[in-house]
PDB file of C-alpha atoms in Angstrom:
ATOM      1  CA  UNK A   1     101.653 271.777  42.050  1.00 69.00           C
ATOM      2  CA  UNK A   2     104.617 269.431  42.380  1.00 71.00           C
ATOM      3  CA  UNK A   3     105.073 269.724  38.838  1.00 73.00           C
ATOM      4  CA  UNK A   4     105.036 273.194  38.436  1.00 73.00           C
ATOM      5  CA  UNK A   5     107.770 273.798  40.902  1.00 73.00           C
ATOM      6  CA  UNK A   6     109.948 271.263  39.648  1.00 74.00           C
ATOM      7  CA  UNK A   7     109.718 272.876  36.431  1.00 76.00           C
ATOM      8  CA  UNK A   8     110.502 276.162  37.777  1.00 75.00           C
ATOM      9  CA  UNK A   9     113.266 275.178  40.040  1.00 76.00           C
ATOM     10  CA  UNK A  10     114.917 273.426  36.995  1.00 78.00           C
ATOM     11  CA  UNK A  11     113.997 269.676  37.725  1.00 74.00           C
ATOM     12  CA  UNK A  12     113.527 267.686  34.564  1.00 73.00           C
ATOM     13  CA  UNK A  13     111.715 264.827  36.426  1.00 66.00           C
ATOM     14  CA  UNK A  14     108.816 265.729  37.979  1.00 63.00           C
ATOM     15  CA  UNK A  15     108.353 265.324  41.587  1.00 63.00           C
ATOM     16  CA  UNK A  16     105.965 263.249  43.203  1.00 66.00           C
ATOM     17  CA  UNK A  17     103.375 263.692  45.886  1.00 68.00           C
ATOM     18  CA  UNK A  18     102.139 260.877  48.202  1.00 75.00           C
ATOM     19  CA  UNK A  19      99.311 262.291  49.361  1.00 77.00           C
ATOM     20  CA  UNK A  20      96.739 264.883  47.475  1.00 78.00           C
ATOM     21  CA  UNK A  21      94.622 267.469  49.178  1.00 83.00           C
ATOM     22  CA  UNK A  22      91.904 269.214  47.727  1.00 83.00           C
ATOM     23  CA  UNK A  23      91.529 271.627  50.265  1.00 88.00           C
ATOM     24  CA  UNK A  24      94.651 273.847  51.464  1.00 85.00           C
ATOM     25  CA  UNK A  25      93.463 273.523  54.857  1.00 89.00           C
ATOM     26  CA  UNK A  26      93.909 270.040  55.553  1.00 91.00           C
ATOM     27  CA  UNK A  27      97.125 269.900  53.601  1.00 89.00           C
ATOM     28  CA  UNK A  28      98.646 272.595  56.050  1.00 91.00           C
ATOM     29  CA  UNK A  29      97.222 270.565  58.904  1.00 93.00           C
ATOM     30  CA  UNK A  30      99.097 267.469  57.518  1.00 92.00           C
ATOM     31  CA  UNK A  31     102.648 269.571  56.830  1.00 92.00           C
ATOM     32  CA  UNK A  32     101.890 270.694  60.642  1.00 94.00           C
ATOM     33  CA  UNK A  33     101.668 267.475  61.899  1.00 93.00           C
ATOM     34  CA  UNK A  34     104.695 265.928  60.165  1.00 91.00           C
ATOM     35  CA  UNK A  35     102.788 263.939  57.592  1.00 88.00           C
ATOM     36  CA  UNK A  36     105.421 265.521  55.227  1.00 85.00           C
ATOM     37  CA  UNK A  37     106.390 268.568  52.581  1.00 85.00           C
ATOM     38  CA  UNK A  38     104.036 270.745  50.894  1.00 85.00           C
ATOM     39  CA  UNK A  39     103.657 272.862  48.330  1.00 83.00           C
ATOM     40  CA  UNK A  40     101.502 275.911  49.399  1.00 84.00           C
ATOM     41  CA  UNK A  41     100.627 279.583  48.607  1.00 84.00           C
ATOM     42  CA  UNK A  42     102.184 282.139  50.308  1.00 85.00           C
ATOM     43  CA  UNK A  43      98.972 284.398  51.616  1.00 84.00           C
ATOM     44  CA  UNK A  44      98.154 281.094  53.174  1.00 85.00           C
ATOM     45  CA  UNK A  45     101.462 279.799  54.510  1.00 89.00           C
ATOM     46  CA  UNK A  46     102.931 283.151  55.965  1.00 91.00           C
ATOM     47  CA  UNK A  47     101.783 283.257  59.168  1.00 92.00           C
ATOM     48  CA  UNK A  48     102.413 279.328  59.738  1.00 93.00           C
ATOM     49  CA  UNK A  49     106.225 280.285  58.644  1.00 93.00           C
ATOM     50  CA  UNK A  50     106.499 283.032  61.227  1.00 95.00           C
ATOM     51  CA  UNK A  51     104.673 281.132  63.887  1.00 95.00           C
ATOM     52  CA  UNK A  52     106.566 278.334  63.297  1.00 94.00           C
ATOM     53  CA  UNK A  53     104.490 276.026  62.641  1.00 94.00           C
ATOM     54  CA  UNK A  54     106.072 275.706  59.112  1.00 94.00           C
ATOM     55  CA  UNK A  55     110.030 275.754  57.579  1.00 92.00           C
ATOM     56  CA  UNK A  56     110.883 277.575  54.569  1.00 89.00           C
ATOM     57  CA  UNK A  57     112.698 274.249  52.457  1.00 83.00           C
ATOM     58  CA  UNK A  58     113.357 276.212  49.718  1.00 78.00           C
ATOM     59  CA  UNK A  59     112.965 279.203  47.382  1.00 79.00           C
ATOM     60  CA  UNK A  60     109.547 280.600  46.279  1.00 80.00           C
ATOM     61  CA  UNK A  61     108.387 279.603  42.984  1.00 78.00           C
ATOM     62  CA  UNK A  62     105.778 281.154  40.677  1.00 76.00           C
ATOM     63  CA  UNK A  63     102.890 279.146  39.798  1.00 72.00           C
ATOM     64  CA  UNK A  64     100.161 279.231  37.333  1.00 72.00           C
ATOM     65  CA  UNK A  65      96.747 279.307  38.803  1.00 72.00           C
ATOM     66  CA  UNK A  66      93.172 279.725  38.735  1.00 76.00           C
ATOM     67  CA  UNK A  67      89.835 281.108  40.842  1.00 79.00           C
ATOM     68  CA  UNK A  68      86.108 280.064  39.474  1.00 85.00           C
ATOM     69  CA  UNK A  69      82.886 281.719  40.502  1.00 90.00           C
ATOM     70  CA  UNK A  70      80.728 279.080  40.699  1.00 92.00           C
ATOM     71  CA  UNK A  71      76.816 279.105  41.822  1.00 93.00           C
ATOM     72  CA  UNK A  72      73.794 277.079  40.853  1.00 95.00           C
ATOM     73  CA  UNK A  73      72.339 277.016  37.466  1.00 96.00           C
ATOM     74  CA  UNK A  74      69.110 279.301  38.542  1.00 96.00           C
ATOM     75  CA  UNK A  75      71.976 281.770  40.105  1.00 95.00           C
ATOM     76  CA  UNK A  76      73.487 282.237  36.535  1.00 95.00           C
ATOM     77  CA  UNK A  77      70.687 283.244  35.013  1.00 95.00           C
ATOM     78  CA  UNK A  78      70.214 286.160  37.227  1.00 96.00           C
ATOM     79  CA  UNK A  79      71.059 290.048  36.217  1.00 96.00           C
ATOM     80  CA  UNK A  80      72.675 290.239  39.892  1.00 96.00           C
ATOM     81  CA  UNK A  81      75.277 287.634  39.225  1.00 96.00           C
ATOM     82  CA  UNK A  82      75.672 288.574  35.353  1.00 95.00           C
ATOM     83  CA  UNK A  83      76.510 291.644  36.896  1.00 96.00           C
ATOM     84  CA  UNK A  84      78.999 290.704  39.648  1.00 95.00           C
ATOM     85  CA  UNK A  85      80.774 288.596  36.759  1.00 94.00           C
ATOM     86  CA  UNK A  86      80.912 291.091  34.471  1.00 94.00           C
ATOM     87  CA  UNK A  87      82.240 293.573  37.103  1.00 94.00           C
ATOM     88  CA  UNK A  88      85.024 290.546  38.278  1.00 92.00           C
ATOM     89  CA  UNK A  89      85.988 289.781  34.621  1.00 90.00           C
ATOM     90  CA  UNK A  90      86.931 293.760  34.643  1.00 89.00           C
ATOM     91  CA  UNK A  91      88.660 293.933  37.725  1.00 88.00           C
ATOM     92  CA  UNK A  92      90.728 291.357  36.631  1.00 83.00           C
ATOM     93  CA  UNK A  93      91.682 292.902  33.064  1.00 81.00           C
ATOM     94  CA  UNK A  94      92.735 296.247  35.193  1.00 72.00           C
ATOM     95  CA  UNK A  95      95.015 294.408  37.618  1.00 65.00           C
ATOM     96  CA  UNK A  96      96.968 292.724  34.570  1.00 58.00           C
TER      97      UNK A  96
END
């Protein structure tokens, strides 16, 4: 987010966004076309960057974030998906 890497580049007022995205996609579609700066993650951006599509403004940054495993309500009650969260939940614990 904007505020995140203000706060990590030092910036004691946050910066502002004009526009807000909720899907990555379309916000790298909007950088590409010149609608303006972004802030995006770097698995995502990479190839953009080297294509050059995208500019590098500025030094990376990290930022906090988060993934959710989301189904429907009848989903969550079965073993199958009690099991792949259970399993995700570990994989997570080993990687940290």
């Amino acid at each position: 987010s904007w505020s995140a890497l203000a706060s990590a580049q030092g910036h004691k007022t946050p910066l502002s966004a004009d526009h807000y995205f909720d899907r990555s996609d379309l916000m790298l579609q909007a950088a590409i076309s010149g609608l303006g700066i972004a802030v995006g993650r770097t698995l995502l951006i990479e190839n953009d960057i080297e294509s050059g599509f995208l500019k590098k403004i500025g030094p990376s940054a990290p930022m906090k974030s988060a993934y959710w495993l989301i189904c429907t309500h009848d989903t969550a009650r079965t073993s199958r998906f009690q099991q792949l969260a259970k399993w995700l939940l570990l994989q997570m614990k080993d990687t940290q």
